[in-house]
Amino acid sequence: MKSTKSILLVLEKLKKEFPNRGAMEIGNPYQNLVAVMLSARTRDEQVLKLFPSFLKNFPTVQKLAKSTPNQIDRRIKTIGMDRQKAKNLQKMADEVVNKFHGQIPNTMEDLTFLTGVGRKTASVILVTSFFKPAIAVDTHVHRVTNRLGWVNATTPEKTEKALLEIIPETLQPVVNRVFVKFGRYICIPGKPRCWGCPIQKYCAYKNKNLIKPKNSAKILDTWSQQSSATR
Ligand code: SF4
């Protein structure tokens, strides 16, 4: 496990590299929750494309609750697992209306009560909509923090638990925001791009890939464009 000092250094450094918010930080808590639920195993771009028309048809959680899964499904046909997502969205909306007076809840316990909302989604909503400390651990956060040597965990759930213990609350909201992008472009699955990694000296990974490929300049260029983009 790494020292708190080195964890803080890495997070501060990556915060500067990735200054923008996440792609699914779209608006109010209802909009953020729907966007995150739609984005499961789907590219952000696909969700962003259909989202304006989705909101036109289902502008509020009440409207979504009154719709049928089929009506919702028709609006999200272009993304993966559309039928399941449509069912979950309708049920979630119904629960919000009937159990939470139409307000998206703002605690981990209440959020994870909702259909289709696990700890990862709940953590994103706590951070983006309610500015509460939480760490959404997806596959990128899990991989990168294990490689860095911050945790030694076999599952995202165990990684989340371990990270919550070592990362100060003020920096917890930053973790998902920076490591998702970092994991997509630098600390990628398989062969990480350690040759271009800005936090290489803080990393405990034993199999660092330090050989620059021929197209390294192009890769770094794409990364720098992506790091300044919202998504
Ligand atoms: S040095 Fe390599 S393994 Fe370590 S964080 Fe950077 S890219 Fe990932």
Short mmCIF file of C-alpha atoms and ligand atoms in Angstrom, two decimals:
data_model
loop_
_atom_site.label_atom_id
_atom_site.label_comp_id
_atom_site.label_asym_id
_atom_site.label_seq_id
_atom_site.Cartn_x
_atom_site.Cartn_y
_atom_site.Cartn_z
CA MET A 1 0.00 0.00 0.00
CA LYS A 2 1.21 3.50 -0.86
CA SER A 3 1.75 6.40 1.48
CA THR A 4 -0.97 9.03 1.73
CA LYS A 5 1.52 11.59 0.47
CA SER A 6 2.10 9.76 -2.80
CA ILE A 7 -1.64 9.16 -3.26
CA LEU A 8 -2.29 12.88 -2.84
CA LEU A 9 0.48 13.75 -5.29
CA VAL A 10 -0.89 11.42 -7.94
CA LEU A 11 -4.47 12.64 -7.56
CA GLU A 12 -3.45 16.30 -7.64
CA LYS A 13 -1.34 15.68 -10.72
CA LEU A 14 -4.09 13.83 -12.58
CA LYS A 15 -6.67 16.40 -11.51
CA LYS A 16 -4.66 18.93 -13.52
CA GLU A 17 -4.39 16.56 -16.49
CA PHE A 18 -8.15 15.91 -16.48
CA PRO A 19 -9.76 19.12 -15.30
CA ASN A 20 -13.22 18.56 -16.73
CA ARG A 21 -16.28 16.84 -15.40
CA GLY A 22 -17.41 13.40 -16.49
CA ALA A 23 -19.57 12.79 -19.55
CA MET A 24 -22.58 11.69 -17.54
CA GLU A 25 -22.64 14.79 -15.35
CA ILE A 26 -25.45 16.16 -17.40
CA GLY A 27 -27.73 18.23 -15.21
CA ASN A 28 -30.01 17.71 -12.24
CA PRO A 29 -30.04 14.52 -10.11
CA TYR A 30 -32.81 12.93 -12.22
CA GLN A 31 -30.94 13.58 -15.46
CA ASN A 32 -27.63 12.36 -14.03
CA LEU A 33 -29.18 9.18 -12.68
CA VAL A 34 -30.90 8.33 -15.96
CA ALA A 35 -27.73 9.05 -17.93
CA VAL A 36 -25.60 6.82 -15.71
CA MET A 37 -28.17 4.01 -15.87
CA LEU A 38 -28.28 4.26 -19.65
CA SER A 39 -24.49 4.27 -19.92
CA ALA A 40 -23.94 0.80 -18.43
CA ARG A 41 -21.87 -1.18 -20.93
CA THR A 42 -22.54 1.48 -23.54
CA ARG A 43 -20.30 4.12 -25.01
CA ASP A 44 -20.87 7.59 -23.58
CA GLU A 45 -21.26 8.98 -27.10
CA GLN A 46 -24.26 6.74 -27.76
CA VAL A 47 -26.00 7.91 -24.59
CA LEU A 48 -25.28 11.56 -25.29
CA LYS A 49 -26.72 11.20 -28.76
CA LEU A 50 -30.12 9.96 -27.67
CA PHE A 51 -30.33 11.90 -24.42
CA PRO A 52 -31.90 15.17 -25.67
CA SER A 53 -34.80 13.33 -27.27
CA PHE A 54 -35.12 11.07 -24.22
CA LEU A 55 -35.49 14.14 -22.01
CA LYS A 56 -38.06 15.66 -24.34
CA ASN A 57 -40.22 12.57 -23.91
CA PHE A 58 -39.48 11.98 -20.24
CA PRO A 59 -38.62 15.39 -18.80
CA THR A 60 -39.32 14.45 -15.18
CA VAL A 61 -39.19 11.39 -12.98
CA GLN A 62 -43.00 11.57 -12.68
CA LYS A 63 -43.40 11.38 -16.44
CA LEU A 64 -40.98 8.45 -16.61
CA ALA A 65 -42.88 6.64 -13.84
CA LYS A 66 -46.13 6.94 -15.77
CA SER A 67 -44.62 5.48 -18.96
CA THR A 68 -44.49 1.83 -19.85
CA PRO A 69 -41.22 -0.05 -20.37
CA ASN A 70 -42.16 -0.37 -24.06
CA GLN A 71 -42.54 3.38 -24.46
CA ILE A 72 -39.14 3.89 -22.84
CA ASP A 73 -37.55 1.10 -24.85
CA ARG A 74 -38.61 2.75 -28.12
CA ARG A 75 -36.49 5.79 -27.17
CA ILE A 76 -33.34 3.88 -26.27
CA LYS A 77 -33.26 1.22 -28.97
CA THR A 78 -29.81 2.30 -30.18
CA ILE A 79 -28.00 1.30 -26.99
CA GLY A 80 -27.12 -2.06 -25.48
CA MET A 81 -29.42 -3.92 -23.10
CA ASP A 82 -32.24 -1.53 -24.02
CA ARG A 83 -35.10 -3.73 -22.84
CA GLN A 84 -33.61 -4.37 -19.43
CA LYS A 85 -32.66 -0.73 -19.05
CA ALA A 86 -36.17 0.38 -20.01
CA LYS A 87 -37.68 -1.89 -17.36
CA ASN A 88 -35.22 -0.70 -14.72
CA LEU A 89 -35.77 2.96 -15.55
CA GLN A 90 -39.54 2.65 -15.25
CA LYS A 91 -39.30 0.79 -11.94
CA MET A 92 -36.69 3.17 -10.57
CA ALA A 93 -38.89 6.16 -11.46
CA ASP A 94 -41.92 4.53 -9.86
CA GLU A 95 -39.95 3.92 -6.66
CA VAL A 96 -38.65 7.49 -6.58
CA VAL A 97 -42.18 8.85 -6.96
CA ASN A 98 -43.83 6.50 -4.48
CA LYS A 99 -41.15 6.02 -1.84
CA PHE A 100 -39.11 9.19 -2.05
CA HIS A 101 -41.79 11.81 -2.84
CA GLY A 102 -40.43 12.33 -6.34
CA GLN A 103 -36.94 13.32 -5.13
CA ILE A 104 -33.86 11.35 -6.18
CA PRO A 105 -32.49 10.13 -2.83
CA ASN A 106 -29.13 11.37 -1.61
CA THR A 107 -27.73 8.54 0.50
CA MET A 108 -25.99 5.34 -0.52
CA GLU A 109 -28.58 3.25 1.28
CA ASP A 110 -31.58 4.87 -0.41
CA LEU A 111 -30.00 5.07 -3.84
CA THR A 112 -29.06 1.39 -3.84
CA PHE A 113 -32.63 0.58 -2.84
CA LEU A 114 -33.70 1.70 -6.31
CA THR A 115 -34.06 -0.88 -9.07
CA GLY A 116 -31.03 -0.96 -11.37
CA VAL A 117 -28.87 1.14 -9.06
CA GLY A 118 -25.78 -0.53 -7.62
CA ARG A 119 -23.00 0.98 -5.52
CA LYS A 120 -21.10 2.22 -8.57
CA THR A 121 -24.05 4.16 -9.99
CA ALA A 122 -25.01 5.40 -6.52
CA SER A 123 -21.46 6.65 -5.92
CA VAL A 124 -21.48 8.59 -9.19
CA ILE A 125 -24.78 10.24 -8.23
CA LEU A 126 -23.62 11.07 -4.70
CA VAL A 127 -20.55 12.80 -6.13
CA THR A 128 -22.04 14.51 -9.17
CA SER A 129 -25.47 15.48 -7.87
CA PHE A 130 -25.05 15.89 -4.14
CA PHE A 131 -21.33 16.68 -3.79
CA LYS A 132 -20.86 13.94 -1.23
CA PRO A 133 -17.69 11.86 -0.88
CA ALA A 134 -17.85 8.47 -2.61
CA ILE A 135 -15.73 6.43 -5.00
CA ALA A 136 -17.35 4.82 -8.03
CA VAL A 137 -15.14 1.86 -8.84
CA ASP A 138 -15.51 0.62 -12.38
CA THR A 139 -13.13 -1.62 -14.27
CA HIS A 140 -10.70 1.27 -14.95
CA VAL A 141 -10.52 2.47 -11.35
CA HIS A 142 -10.11 -1.13 -10.19
CA ARG A 143 -7.29 -1.89 -12.63
CA VAL A 144 -5.35 1.35 -12.21
CA THR A 145 -5.43 1.53 -8.42
CA ASN A 146 -4.31 -2.09 -8.15
CA ARG A 147 -1.45 -1.51 -10.58
CA LEU A 148 -0.40 1.60 -8.72
CA GLY A 149 -0.19 -0.53 -5.59
CA TRP A 150 -2.74 1.54 -3.67
CA VAL A 151 -4.83 -1.54 -3.05
CA ASN A 152 -4.46 -5.26 -3.53
CA ALA A 153 -7.99 -6.38 -4.25
CA THR A 154 -9.56 -9.01 -6.44
CA THR A 155 -12.90 -7.33 -7.15
CA PRO A 156 -14.14 -3.76 -7.73
CA GLU A 157 -16.22 -4.05 -4.54
CA LYS A 158 -13.12 -4.87 -2.46
CA THR A 159 -11.19 -2.12 -4.22
CA GLU A 160 -13.90 0.40 -3.34
CA LYS A 161 -13.82 -0.61 0.32
CA ALA A 162 -10.02 -0.35 0.47
CA LEU A 163 -9.91 2.98 -1.37
CA LEU A 164 -12.52 4.52 0.92
CA GLU A 165 -10.19 3.76 3.82
CA ILE A 166 -7.08 5.36 2.35
CA ILE A 167 -8.32 8.30 0.29
CA PRO A 168 -9.32 11.47 2.14
CA GLU A 169 -12.97 12.42 1.65
CA THR A 170 -12.07 15.65 -0.08
CA LEU A 171 -10.32 13.74 -2.86
CA GLN A 172 -12.73 10.81 -3.18
CA PRO A 173 -14.86 12.57 -5.84
CA VAL A 174 -11.76 12.98 -8.01
CA VAL A 175 -10.88 9.29 -8.20
CA ASN A 176 -13.45 8.08 -10.73
CA ARG A 177 -13.26 11.30 -12.73
CA VAL A 178 -9.52 10.99 -13.39
CA PHE A 179 -8.94 7.24 -13.48
CA VAL A 180 -11.68 6.45 -15.99
CA LYS A 181 -10.02 8.67 -18.60
CA PHE A 182 -6.54 7.67 -17.51
CA GLY A 183 -7.50 3.99 -17.77
CA ARG A 184 -8.95 4.47 -21.24
CA TYR A 185 -5.90 6.13 -22.74
CA ILE A 186 -2.77 5.45 -20.67
CA CYS A 187 -3.15 2.67 -18.13
CA ILE A 188 -5.10 0.60 -20.61
CA PRO A 189 -5.98 -3.08 -20.13
CA GLY A 190 -3.33 -5.52 -21.34
CA LYS A 191 -0.21 -3.53 -22.14
CA PRO A 192 -0.31 -0.21 -20.32
CA ARG A 193 1.38 2.80 -21.92
CA CYS A 194 3.88 3.29 -19.10
CA TRP A 195 6.28 4.90 -21.60
CA GLY A 196 4.02 7.96 -21.66
CA CYS A 197 2.65 7.80 -18.12
CA PRO A 198 2.90 11.02 -16.10
CA ILE A 199 2.73 9.16 -12.79
CA GLN A 200 5.14 6.37 -13.64
CA LYS A 201 7.51 7.14 -10.77
CA TYR A 202 4.72 6.67 -8.23
CA CYS A 203 3.61 3.33 -9.65
CA ALA A 204 4.31 -0.08 -8.14
CA TYR A 205 3.38 -2.13 -11.22
CA LYS A 206 6.08 -4.73 -11.86
CA ASN A 207 5.51 -5.28 -15.58
CA LYS A 208 5.81 -1.71 -16.79
CA ASN A 209 5.75 -1.36 -20.55
CA LEU A 210 8.45 1.20 -21.25
CA ILE A 211 8.99 0.59 -24.96
CA LYS A 212 7.64 3.46 -27.02
CA PRO A 213 5.73 2.31 -30.10
CA LYS A 214 6.29 3.98 -33.48
CA ASN A 215 2.99 5.85 -33.23
CA SER A 216 3.66 7.14 -29.70
CA ALA A 217 3.34 10.80 -30.75
CA LYS A 218 -0.10 10.17 -32.23
CA ILE A 219 -1.24 8.30 -29.12
CA LEU A 220 -0.09 11.13 -26.85
CA ASP A 221 -1.75 13.66 -29.10
CA THR A 222 -5.08 11.82 -28.91
CA TRP A 223 -4.70 11.58 -25.17
CA SER A 224 -4.09 15.27 -24.77
CA GLN A 225 -7.20 16.05 -26.86
CA GLN A 226 -9.27 13.63 -24.80
CA SER A 227 -7.97 14.83 -21.47
CA SER A 228 -9.22 18.33 -22.09
CA ALA A 229 -12.56 17.15 -23.47
CA THR A 230 -15.60 16.67 -21.24
CA ARG A 231 -15.63 12.99 -22.04
S1 SF4 B 1 3.25 3.30 -14.91
FE1 SF4 B 1 2.07 1.98 -16.26
S2 SF4 B 1 0.98 0.59 -14.90
FE2 SF4 B 1 1.66 2.33 -13.68
S3 SF4 B 1 -0.04 3.77 -13.68
FE3 SF4 B 1 1.32 4.36 -15.35
S4 SF4 B 1 0.50 3.29 -17.14
FE4 SF4 B 1 -0.39 2.30 -15.34
#
